[in-house]
Coordinates of C-alpha atoms in Angstrom, one line a residue:
Chain A
X1 CA 0.0 0.0 0.0
X2 CA 1.2 3.4 -0.9
X3 CA 0.5 5.9 1.8
X4 CA 2.1 8.9 3.2
X5 CA 2.0 12.6 3.6
X6 CA 3.8 15.7 4.6
X7 CA 3.2 19.1 6.0
X8 CA 4.3 21.8 8.3
X9 CA 2.8 22.5 11.8
X10 CA 3.7 25.6 13.7
X11 CA 2.6 26.2 17.2
X12 CA 2.9 29.1 19.6
X13 CA 2.4 28.1 23.2
X14 CA 2.2 30.2 26.4
X15 CA 2.5 33.5 24.4
X16 CA 1.6 36.9 25.8
X17 CA -1.7 37.1 23.8
X18 CA -2.2 33.5 22.7
X19 CA -2.3 30.6 25.1
X20 CA -2.0 28.2 22.2
X21 CA -2.1 29.0 18.5
X22 CA -1.3 26.6 15.7
X23 CA -1.3 26.5 12.0
X24 CA -1.0 23.3 10.0
X25 CA -0.6 22.8 6.3
X26 CA -0.7 19.2 5.1
X27 CA -1.1 16.8 2.3
X28 CA -1.9 13.1 2.9
X29 CA -2.5 10.3 0.5
X30 CA -3.2 6.6 0.8
X31 CA -6.1 4.2 1.0
X32 CA -9.2 5.3 2.9
X33 CA -9.7 3.2 6.0
X34 CA -13.0 1.4 6.2
X35 CA -14.2 3.6 9.0
X36 CA -13.3 6.7 7.0
X37 CA -15.1 5.4 3.9
X38 CA -18.2 4.6 6.0
X39 CA -18.2 8.1 7.4
X40 CA -18.1 9.5 3.9
X41 CA -20.8 7.2 2.6
X42 CA -23.0 8.2 5.5
X43 CA -23.0 11.8 4.1
X44 CA -24.2 10.4 0.7
X45 CA -21.1 9.7 -1.2
X46 CA -21.1 6.7 -3.5
X47 CA -17.6 5.3 -3.2
X48 CA -17.0 2.3 -5.4
X49 CA -13.9 0.5 -4.1
X50 CA -11.4 -1.0 -6.5
X51 CA -10.1 -4.3 -5.2
X52 CA -11.3 -3.2 -1.8
X53 CA -9.3 0.0 -2.1
X54 CA -10.1 3.6 -2.3
X55 CA -7.0 5.7 -3.1
X56 CA -7.4 9.3 -1.8
X57 CA -5.5 12.4 -1.3
X58 CA -6.3 15.3 0.8
X59 CA -4.7 18.7 1.5
X60 CA -5.6 21.6 3.6
X61 CA -4.6 24.4 5.8
X62 CA -6.1 24.8 9.3
X63 CA -5.6 26.9 12.4
X64 CA -6.9 27.2 15.9
X65 CA -6.1 30.1 18.1
X66 CA -6.9 30.0 21.8
X67 CA -6.1 33.4 23.4
X68 CA -5.2 33.9 27.0
X69 CA -7.7 36.7 27.8
X70 CA -11.2 35.4 28.2
X71 CA -12.5 38.5 26.4
X72 CA -10.7 37.5 23.2
X73 CA -12.6 34.6 21.4
X74 CA -11.0 31.4 20.1
X75 CA -11.0 31.3 16.3
X76 CA -10.7 28.3 14.0
X77 CA -10.5 28.0 10.3
X78 CA -9.8 25.1 7.9
X79 CA -9.9 24.9 4.1
X80 CA -9.3 21.6 2.4
X81 CA -9.3 19.8 -0.9
X82 CA -10.1 16.1 -1.2
X83 CA -9.8 13.6 -4.0
X84 CA -10.9 10.0 -4.2
X85 CA -10.2 7.7 -7.0
X86 CA -13.1 5.4 -7.7
X87 CA -13.2 2.0 -9.4
X88 CA -14.8 2.3 -12.8
X89 CA -11.8 1.8 -15.0
X90 CA -12.8 3.6 -18.1
X91 CA -11.7 7.1 -17.2
X92 CA -7.9 7.4 -17.1
X93 CA -7.6 10.2 -14.7
X94 CA -4.8 9.4 -12.4
X95 CA -4.7 11.0 -8.9
X96 CA -1.9 13.5 -9.1
X97 CA -2.2 15.7 -6.2
X98 CA 0.8 14.2 -4.4
X99 CA 3.0 16.0 -7.0
X100 CA 2.4 19.2 -5.1
X101 CA 4.7 18.1 -2.4
X102 CA 6.4 14.9 -3.2
X103 CA 9.4 15.1 -5.4
X104 CA 10.5 11.5 -5.2
X105 CA 10.4 10.0 -8.6
X106 CA 9.5 6.5 -7.4
X107 CA 6.4 7.5 -5.6
X108 CA 5.2 9.7 -8.4
X109 CA 5.6 6.8 -10.9
X110 CA 3.7 4.5 -8.6
X111 CA 0.8 6.9 -8.1
X112 CA 0.6 7.6 -11.8
X113 CA -0.3 4.0 -12.4
X114 CA -3.5 4.3 -10.5
X115 CA -6.3 5.2 -12.9
X116 CA -10.0 5.7 -12.3
X117 CA -12.6 8.3 -12.0
X118 CA -11.8 11.1 -9.7
X119 CA -14.2 12.5 -7.2
X120 CA -13.1 15.8 -5.8
X121 CA -14.5 18.4 -3.4
X122 CA -13.6 21.3 -1.2
X123 CA -14.6 21.9 2.4
X124 CA -13.9 24.2 5.2
X125 CA -15.0 27.2 7.1
X126 CA -14.1 29.8 9.7
X127 CA -15.8 30.1 13.1
X128 CA -15.6 32.0 16.4
X129 CA -15.9 30.7 19.9
X130 CA -16.2 33.5 22.5
X131 CA -16.2 32.9 26.2
X132 CA -18.4 36.0 26.6
X133 CA -20.7 37.5 24.1
X134 CA -19.8 40.8 22.5
X135 CA -22.4 41.7 19.9
X136 CA -20.2 44.2 18.0
X137 CA -17.5 41.5 17.6
X138 CA -20.0 38.9 16.5
X139 CA -21.5 41.3 13.9
X140 CA -18.0 42.2 12.6
X141 CA -17.0 38.6 12.3
X142 CA -20.0 37.5 10.4
X143 CA -20.2 40.6 8.2
X144 CA -16.6 40.1 7.0
X145 CA -17.4 36.5 6.1
X146 CA -20.6 37.4 4.4
X147 CA -18.8 40.0 2.2
X148 CA -16.3 37.3 1.2
X149 CA -19.1 34.9 0.2
X150 CA -21.3 37.6 -1.4
X151 CA -18.6 38.3 -4.0
X152 CA -19.3 34.8 -5.4
X153 CA -22.9 34.1 -4.8
X154 CA -25.4 35.8 -2.5
X155 CA -26.9 32.4 -1.6
X156 CA -23.6 31.2 -0.1
X157 CA -23.4 33.1 3.2
X158 CA -27.0 32.2 4.5
X159 CA -26.5 28.6 3.5
X160 CA -23.0 28.1 5.0
X161 CA -23.8 30.2 8.1
X162 CA -26.6 27.7 8.9
X163 CA -24.4 24.7 8.0
X164 CA -21.9 26.1 10.5
X165 CA -24.5 26.3 13.3
X166 CA -25.6 22.8 12.5
X167 CA -22.1 21.3 12.2
X168 CA -20.6 22.7 15.4
X169 CA -23.5 21.3 17.5
X170 CA -22.4 19.5 20.6
X171 CA -25.4 17.2 20.6
X172 CA -25.0 15.8 24.2
X173 CA -24.9 19.3 25.5
X174 CA -27.6 20.8 23.3
X175 CA -25.3 23.7 22.5
X176 CA -23.0 24.9 19.7
X177 CA -19.3 25.1 20.2
X178 CA -19.4 28.9 19.4
X179 CA -21.3 31.6 17.6
X180 CA -20.5 30.1 14.2
X181 CA -19.3 31.7 11.0
X182 CA -19.4 29.6 7.8
X183 CA -18.9 25.9 7.2
X184 CA -19.3 23.8 4.0
X185 CA -18.2 20.4 2.8
X186 CA -18.5 18.3 -0.4
X187 CA -18.6 21.4 -2.5
X188 CA -17.9 20.3 -6.1
X189 CA -19.8 22.8 -8.3
X190 CA -20.1 24.9 -10.4
X191 CA -16.5 24.1 -11.4
X192 CA -13.2 23.3 -9.7
X193 CA -11.8 26.7 -10.6
X194 CA -14.8 28.6 -9.3
X195 CA -14.9 26.7 -6.0
X196 CA -11.2 27.3 -5.6
X197 CA -11.7 31.1 -6.1
X198 CA -14.4 31.0 -3.5
X199 CA -12.3 29.1 -1.0
X200 CA -9.5 31.6 -1.6
X201 CA -11.8 34.5 -0.8
X202 CA -12.8 32.8 2.5
X203 CA -9.2 32.2 3.4
X204 CA -8.3 35.8 2.7
X205 CA -11.2 36.9 5.0
X206 CA -9.7 35.1 8.1
X207 CA -7.3 37.9 9.1
X208 CA -9.7 40.8 8.7
X209 CA -12.5 39.0 10.5
X210 CA -10.5 38.0 13.5
X211 CA -7.4 40.2 14.1
X212 CA -9.4 43.4 14.8
X213 CA -11.3 41.6 17.6
X214 CA -8.0 40.4 19.1
X215 CA -6.5 43.9 19.0
X216 CA -9.7 45.4 20.6
X217 CA -9.7 43.0 23.6
X218 CA -6.3 41.6 24.2
X219 CA -5.6 44.2 26.9
X220 CA -9.0 44.0 28.6
X221 CA -8.8 43.3 32.3
X222 CA -10.5 40.1 33.6
X223 CA -11.3 38.4 36.9
X224 CA -10.3 34.9 38.0
X225 CA -14.0 34.0 37.7
X226 CA -13.9 35.0 34.0
X227 CA -10.8 32.9 33.5
X228 CA -12.5 29.9 35.1
X229 CA -15.5 30.3 32.8
X230 CA -13.1 30.4 29.9
X231 CA -11.6 27.1 31.1
X232 CA -15.0 25.4 31.3
X233 CA -15.8 26.6 27.8
X234 CA -12.4 25.1 26.7
X235 CA -13.7 21.8 28.1
X236 CA -16.6 22.0 25.7
X237 CA -14.2 22.7 22.9
X238 CA -12.4 19.5 23.7
X239 CA -15.7 17.6 23.8
X240 CA -16.7 18.8 20.3
X241 CA -13.3 18.2 18.8
X242 CA -12.8 14.7 20.2
X243 CA -16.4 13.4 19.9
X244 CA -17.8 15.1 16.7
X245 CA -15.2 16.9 14.6
X246 CA -15.0 15.3 11.1
X247 CA -11.4 16.4 10.5
X248 CA -10.2 15.1 13.9
X249 CA -12.1 11.8 13.5
X250 CA -10.7 11.4 9.9
X251 CA -7.2 12.0 11.3
X252 CA -7.5 9.6 14.2
X253 CA -8.8 6.9 11.8
X254 CA -6.2 7.4 9.1
X255 CA -3.0 5.3 9.7
X256 CA 0.1 7.5 9.2
X257 CA -1.6 10.7 10.4
X258 CA 0.6 12.9 12.5
X259 CA -1.3 12.9 15.8
X260 CA 0.4 16.0 17.2
X261 CA -0.8 18.0 14.2
X262 CA -4.4 16.7 14.5
X263 CA -4.7 17.4 18.2
X264 CA -2.9 20.7 17.9
X265 CA -6.5 22.1 18.0
X266 CA -6.9 21.2 21.7
X267 CA -6.5 24.1 24.1
X268 CA -3.5 24.3 26.4
X269 CA -5.8 23.8 29.4
X270 CA -9.4 22.9 30.0
X271 CA -11.7 22.2 32.9
X272 CA -14.7 20.1 33.8
X273 CA -16.9 20.8 36.8
X274 CA -19.8 18.7 37.8
X275 CA -23.1 20.4 37.2
X276 CA -21.8 23.9 36.7
X277 CA -24.7 26.2 35.9
X278 CA -24.3 29.9 35.6
X279 CA -26.8 32.1 37.5
X280 CA -29.7 33.5 35.5
X281 CA -29.1 36.8 33.7
X282 CA -25.3 36.5 34.2
X283 CA -22.8 37.2 31.4
X284 CA -22.2 33.4 31.4
X285 CA -25.9 32.7 30.9
X286 CA -26.0 35.2 28.1
X287 CA -23.5 33.4 25.9
X288 CA -25.1 30.0 26.7
X289 CA -28.4 31.3 25.4
X290 CA -26.8 32.2 22.1
X291 CA -25.0 28.8 21.9
X292 CA -28.4 27.1 22.4
X293 CA -30.3 29.3 20.0
X294 CA -28.1 30.7 17.2
X295 CA -28.8 34.3 16.1
X296 CA -28.6 36.0 12.8
X297 CA -25.8 38.5 13.1
X298 CA -26.1 40.2 9.7
X299 CA -29.3 41.1 8.0
Chain B
X1 CA -41.6 4.7 23.2
X2 CA -41.0 3.9 26.8
X3 CA -37.6 5.1 28.0
X4 CA -36.2 6.5 31.2
X5 CA -34.0 5.9 34.0
X6 CA -32.8 6.9 37.4
X7 CA -29.8 7.0 39.6
X8 CA -27.7 8.9 42.0
X9 CA -24.5 10.7 41.3
X10 CA -22.3 12.0 44.0
X11 CA -19.2 14.1 43.2
X12 CA -16.5 15.6 45.4
X13 CA -14.7 18.5 43.8
X14 CA -11.6 20.4 44.9
X15 CA -11.2 18.3 48.0
X16 CA -8.0 18.1 50.0
X17 CA -6.9 14.7 48.7
X18 CA -9.1 14.3 45.7
X19 CA -9.3 16.9 42.9
X20 CA -12.4 15.3 41.6
X21 CA -14.1 12.0 42.6
X22 CA -17.4 10.7 41.6
X23 CA -19.6 7.7 42.1
X24 CA -22.6 7.0 40.0
X25 CA -25.3 4.4 40.4
X26 CA -27.8 4.2 37.6
X27 CA -30.5 2.2 35.8
X28 CA -31.6 3.1 32.3
X29 CA -34.1 1.5 30.0
X30 CA -35.6 2.2 26.6
X31 CA -34.9 1.2 23.0
X32 CA -31.3 0.8 21.8
X33 CA -30.4 3.5 19.4
X34 CA -29.2 2.3 16.0
X35 CA -25.7 3.5 16.7
X36 CA -25.6 1.6 20.0
X37 CA -27.0 -1.5 18.4
X38 CA -24.4 -1.3 15.7
X39 CA -21.7 -1.0 18.4
X40 CA -22.9 -4.1 20.1
X41 CA -23.3 -6.1 16.9
X42 CA -19.7 -5.2 16.0
X43 CA -18.6 -7.1 19.1
X44 CA -20.5 -10.2 17.9
X45 CA -24.0 -9.9 19.3
X46 CA -26.9 -11.1 17.2
X47 CA -29.6 -8.6 18.1
X48 CA -32.8 -9.4 16.3
X49 CA -34.9 -6.3 16.4
X50 CA -38.7 -6.6 16.9
X51 CA -40.6 -4.0 14.8
X52 CA -37.3 -2.2 14.5
X53 CA -37.0 -2.0 18.3
X54 CA -34.6 -3.5 20.8
X55 CA -35.8 -2.9 24.3
X56 CA -32.9 -2.8 26.8
X57 CA -32.2 -2.1 30.3
X58 CA -28.8 -1.5 31.9
X59 CA -27.7 -0.8 35.4
X60 CA -24.4 -0.2 37.0
X61 CA -22.2 1.4 39.5
X62 CA -19.1 3.4 38.4
X63 CA -16.6 5.7 39.9
X64 CA -13.6 7.7 38.9
X65 CA -11.2 9.3 41.4
X66 CA -8.7 11.9 40.3
X67 CA -6.4 12.8 43.2
X68 CA -4.6 16.1 43.6
X69 CA -1.2 14.8 44.4
X70 CA 0.6 13.5 41.3
X71 CA 2.0 10.6 43.3
X72 CA -1.5 9.2 44.0
X73 CA -2.9 7.5 40.9
X74 CA -6.3 7.9 39.4
X75 CA -8.6 4.9 39.9
X76 CA -11.7 3.9 37.9
X77 CA -14.1 1.0 38.4
X78 CA -17.4 0.1 36.8
X79 CA -19.6 -2.9 37.2
X80 CA -22.7 -3.2 35.1
X81 CA -25.5 -5.5 34.1
X82 CA -27.2 -5.4 30.7
X83 CA -30.4 -6.9 29.3
X84 CA -31.8 -6.8 25.8
X85 CA -35.1 -8.2 24.7
X86 CA -34.9 -9.8 21.3
X87 CA -37.6 -10.6 18.8
X88 CA -38.4 -14.2 18.6
X89 CA -41.8 -14.3 20.1
X90 CA -41.9 -17.8 21.6
X91 CA -40.2 -17.3 24.9
X92 CA -42.4 -15.2 27.2
X93 CA -39.7 -13.7 29.4
X94 CA -40.5 -10.0 29.9
X95 CA -37.8 -7.5 30.7
X96 CA -38.4 -6.8 34.3
X97 CA -35.3 -5.1 35.5
X98 CA -37.0 -1.7 35.8
X99 CA -38.9 -3.0 38.8
X100 CA -35.7 -2.5 40.8
X101 CA -36.2 1.2 40.8
X102 CA -39.5 2.1 39.1
X103 CA -42.5 1.8 41.3
X104 CA -45.1 3.4 39.1
X105 CA -47.7 0.9 38.2
X106 CA -48.4 2.2 34.8
X107 CA -44.8 1.8 33.5
X108 CA -44.5 -1.7 35.0
X109 CA -47.7 -2.8 33.2
X110 CA -46.5 -1.4 30.0
X111 CA -43.1 -3.1 30.2
X112 CA -44.6 -6.4 31.2
X113 CA -46.4 -6.6 27.9
X114 CA -43.0 -6.8 26.0
X115 CA -42.2 -10.4 25.6
X116 CA -39.3 -12.1 23.9
X117 CA -36.0 -13.8 24.6
X118 CA -33.8 -12.0 27.0
X119 CA -30.0 -11.6 26.4
X120 CA -28.1 -10.6 29.5
X121 CA -24.5 -10.0 30.4
X122 CA -22.2 -8.5 33.0
X123 CA -19.3 -6.2 32.3
X124 CA -16.9 -4.1 34.2
X125 CA -13.5 -3.7 35.7
X126 CA -11.1 -1.8 37.9
X127 CA -8.0 0.0 36.6
X128 CA -5.3 2.3 37.8
X129 CA -3.8 5.4 36.0
X130 CA -0.6 6.6 37.7
X131 CA 1.2 9.8 36.7
X132 CA 4.4 8.2 37.9
X133 CA 5.3 4.5 38.2
X134 CA 5.5 3.0 41.6
X135 CA 6.2 -0.7 41.3
X136 CA 5.1 -1.6 44.8
X137 CA 1.7 0.1 44.2
X138 CA 1.3 -1.6 40.9
X139 CA 2.0 -5.0 42.4
X140 CA -0.4 -4.4 45.3
X141 CA -3.2 -3.2 43.0
X142 CA -2.9 -6.2 40.6
X143 CA -2.4 -8.7 43.4
X144 CA -5.5 -7.7 45.2
X145 CA -7.6 -8.0 42.0
X146 CA -6.0 -11.3 41.2
X147 CA -7.0 -12.7 44.6
X148 CA -10.6 -11.6 44.0
X149 CA -10.6 -13.3 40.6
X150 CA -8.8 -16.5 41.8
X151 CA -11.6 -17.3 44.3
X152 CA -13.8 -18.0 41.4
X153 CA -11.6 -19.3 38.6
X154 CA -7.8 -19.2 38.2
X155 CA -8.2 -18.5 34.5
X156 CA -10.1 -15.2 35.1
X157 CA -7.3 -12.8 36.2
X158 CA -4.8 -13.5 33.3
X159 CA -7.7 -13.2 30.8
X160 CA -9.2 -10.1 32.2
X161 CA -5.8 -8.4 32.9
X162 CA -5.0 -8.8 29.2
X163 CA -8.5 -7.6 28.2
X164 CA -7.9 -4.5 30.3
X165 CA -4.6 -3.7 28.7
X166 CA -6.2 -4.2 25.3
X167 CA -9.4 -2.2 26.1
X168 CA -7.7 0.9 27.6
X169 CA -5.5 1.4 24.5
X170 CA -5.4 4.9 23.1
X171 CA -4.8 3.8 19.6
X172 CA -3.8 7.2 18.2
X173 CA -1.1 7.5 20.9
X174 CA 0.1 3.9 20.9
X175 CA -0.2 3.9 24.7
X176 CA -2.6 2.6 27.3
X177 CA -4.5 4.9 29.6
X178 CA -2.9 3.4 32.7
X179 CA -1.2 0.3 34.1
X180 CA -4.5 -1.7 33.8
X181 CA -6.2 -3.9 36.2
X182 CA -9.1 -6.1 35.1
X183 CA -11.7 -5.6 32.4
X184 CA -14.4 -7.8 31.0
X185 CA -17.6 -7.5 29.0
X186 CA -20.4 -9.7 27.6
X187 CA -19.9 -12.3 30.4
X188 CA -22.9 -14.6 30.5
X189 CA -21.6 -17.9 31.7
X190 CA -21.5 -20.2 33.6
X191 CA -24.7 -18.9 35.2
X192 CA -26.2 -15.5 36.1
X193 CA -25.8 -16.3 39.8
X194 CA -22.1 -17.3 39.5
X195 CA -21.2 -14.3 37.3
X196 CA -23.0 -12.1 39.8
X197 CA -21.0 -13.6 42.7
X198 CA -17.8 -13.0 40.7
X199 CA -18.7 -9.3 40.0
X200 CA -19.5 -8.8 43.7
X201 CA -16.0 -10.1 44.6
X202 CA -14.5 -7.7 42.1
X203 CA -16.5 -4.8 43.5
X204 CA -15.5 -5.7 47.1
X205 CA -11.8 -5.6 46.0
X206 CA -12.0 -1.9 45.0
X207 CA -11.4 -0.4 48.4
X208 CA -8.5 -2.8 49.5
X209 CA -6.7 -2.4 46.1
X210 CA -6.8 1.4 46.0
X211 CA -7.2 3.0 49.4
X212 CA -3.8 1.8 50.8
X213 CA -2.1 3.5 47.8
X214 CA -3.9 6.7 48.5
X215 CA -2.9 6.6 52.2
X216 CA 0.7 5.9 51.3
X217 CA 1.1 8.9 49.0
X218 CA -1.4 11.6 49.7
X219 CA 1.1 13.5 51.8
X220 CA 4.1 13.0 49.4
X221 CA 5.7 16.3 48.4
X222 CA 5.7 17.2 44.7
X223 CA 7.2 19.8 42.3
X224 CA 5.3 22.1 39.8
X225 CA 6.9 20.0 37.0
X226 CA 5.3 16.8 38.5
X227 CA 2.0 18.6 38.7
X228 CA 2.3 19.6 35.0
X229 CA 3.1 16.0 33.9
X230 CA 0.0 14.9 35.8
X231 CA -2.1 17.5 33.9
X232 CA -0.7 16.2 30.6
X233 CA -1.6 12.7 31.6
X234 CA -5.1 13.9 32.5
X235 CA -5.3 15.2 28.9
X236 CA -4.7 11.6 27.7
X237 CA -7.4 10.4 30.1
X238 CA -9.9 12.8 28.4
X239 CA -8.8 11.5 25.0
X240 CA -9.5 7.9 25.9
X241 CA -12.8 8.6 27.5
X242 CA -14.2 10.8 24.7
X243 CA -12.8 8.9 21.8
X244 CA -12.8 5.2 22.8
X245 CA -14.7 4.4 26.0
X246 CA -17.6 2.1 25.5
X247 CA -19.7 3.4 28.4
X248 CA -19.2 7.0 27.5
X249 CA -20.1 6.4 23.9
X250 CA -23.1 4.4 24.9
X251 CA -24.2 7.3 27.1
X252 CA -23.7 10.0 24.5
X253 CA -25.7 7.9 22.0
X254 CA -28.6 7.1 24.3
X255 CA -31.3 9.7 24.4
X256 CA -32.3 10.5 27.9
X257 CA -28.9 9.9 29.4
X258 CA -27.8 12.2 32.1
X259 CA -24.8 13.9 30.5
X260 CA -23.4 15.2 33.8
X261 CA -23.2 11.7 35.2
X262 CA -21.6 10.3 32.1
X263 CA -18.9 13.0 31.9
X264 CA -18.3 13.0 35.6
X265 CA -15.3 10.8 34.7
X266 CA -13.5 13.7 33.2
X267 CA -10.8 15.3 35.4
X268 CA -11.3 18.7 36.9
X269 CA -8.4 20.1 34.7
X270 CA -6.3 18.8 31.8
X271 CA -3.6 20.1 29.6
X272 CA -2.4 19.6 26.0
X273 CA 1.1 20.7 25.0
X274 CA 2.3 20.4 21.4
X275 CA 5.0 17.8 21.0
X276 CA 5.7 17.2 24.7
X277 CA 8.4 14.6 24.9
X278 CA 9.9 13.7 28.3
X279 CA 13.7 13.3 28.4
X280 CA 15.2 9.8 28.2
X281 CA 15.6 7.9 31.5
X282 CA 13.3 10.4 33.3
X283 CA 10.5 9.4 35.6
X284 CA 8.1 10.6 32.9
X285 CA 9.7 8.3 30.3
X286 CA 9.6 5.4 32.7
X287 CA 5.8 5.5 33.0
X288 CA 5.4 6.0 29.3
X289 CA 7.4 2.9 28.6
X290 CA 5.0 0.8 30.8
X291 CA 2.0 2.4 29.1
X292 CA 3.5 1.4 25.7
X293 CA 4.5 -2.1 26.8
X294 CA 2.3 -3.5 29.6
X295 CA 4.0 -5.6 32.2
X296 CA 2.9 -8.5 34.2
X297 CA 2.8 -7.3 37.8
X298 CA 1.9 -10.6 39.5
X299 CA 3.4 -14.0 38.7

């Protein structure tokens, strides 16, 4: 079996503004594990295996930033491209994506022998996880993402905003991981070039949607109680990532994955208290309400 | 659909000796979710649904104790009884376990109408998760469990010790959660009474296998570096429980579960550092070695 991958991870830990912040660029290829194929089929993909094998390659960039100050929200983005080679013989369209990073002649020759129909799609998104609600920040974040989407198609932001609220749902808690943003997966139309342009617009919106919020709040004062609430919210972040997140699950199921890169998204520290319930009308209850009932931040 | 349950959870938090310690007694009944049924079938159970339904009831006692001092290990035990009513009509053996806690006449009458063949089994175990290795403690813990097993059948301890090492494997890390103990599931022979007696022996061994270790080390001095290593190990504990643990997964998949009781097992605090690797021949490397290659503690 031919499998492998490469990439670069870069992590800042215990910084002055960021408690833990990581960026990860990676390309992996190999055969889909049975579990991973089942996960994909469950979202409606027909994946016809070829001698029991489903060669794939995937590449993406992702980042999670957990700030120190509880008044600065956590931000996450991920944009990825996926290819699977299916068994139907006729179409001689070899999977070639490995060429982007792999310069060893031997591997390229081997990969070039695999022929079949190629399924491809883009996925990704950008989302915000505040410890406390700041309406102005929420509006700025969503508005910036909406502008990036609107350049391509006015239907995209509403659709991907809702998808984000649905995707980052921590079912066992009945709450979302954060106040959302945009999320999409399996996007393969209208054309590869057009989807790629759209994904590039989204990626370019990351800095303008987040950095102004960091600058605005990174010197805010905070209490030990606020730090504690942040730690409890970090616990929920861990729950979502380990129990539900598609990328994390795919990584854990794929042999040869670099586990440190996959679990880079986990916060430096987290906390779980039994039966913690914030008092009514508190700032803590205010954010919980929004996590339970997502709002429209941009009209 | 008839579903419900009851139980008592009791949690000690931020104590002098224990950072977080919980005990949970519960009885749940209802219809197995499709995911839960799939999980059980994947371990070899034939579960013939009846009009698409699989009435079940489960009851158990479980406890996780996370001490403050990094020289006192975390201990977990769980003993449970499970019943599923299958569809084959002939055998009129109604599921009755709810009677143990449910005194409402209406529910009992309803349950009593469900007839079918009953599958039952016991499962459970007791295991230790030290931050640092102490051979004397490890031997004491395993020896006490072995004695409890040996009273019933000399084959049980070796079998369930290995099962424990296999079960608490964090696949994506290539290491076990701790130094093991005993673990078993789906035990339905030689007879319900005999298995119940065995499970009782195991449960009675919990206090003598663990409390002497707590007493021996709860006043040990420790450094901030040792506390940090404990927090990193707690992160691994969270990873195992959320990604692999059968009981946690069953709880998260079962509607009506009490989420605070299920996630009671998570530590008060945990930590994830990128690429943390202890130096060779350190005390931290010593425990990692044992987590990667389990040892026999009792001959």
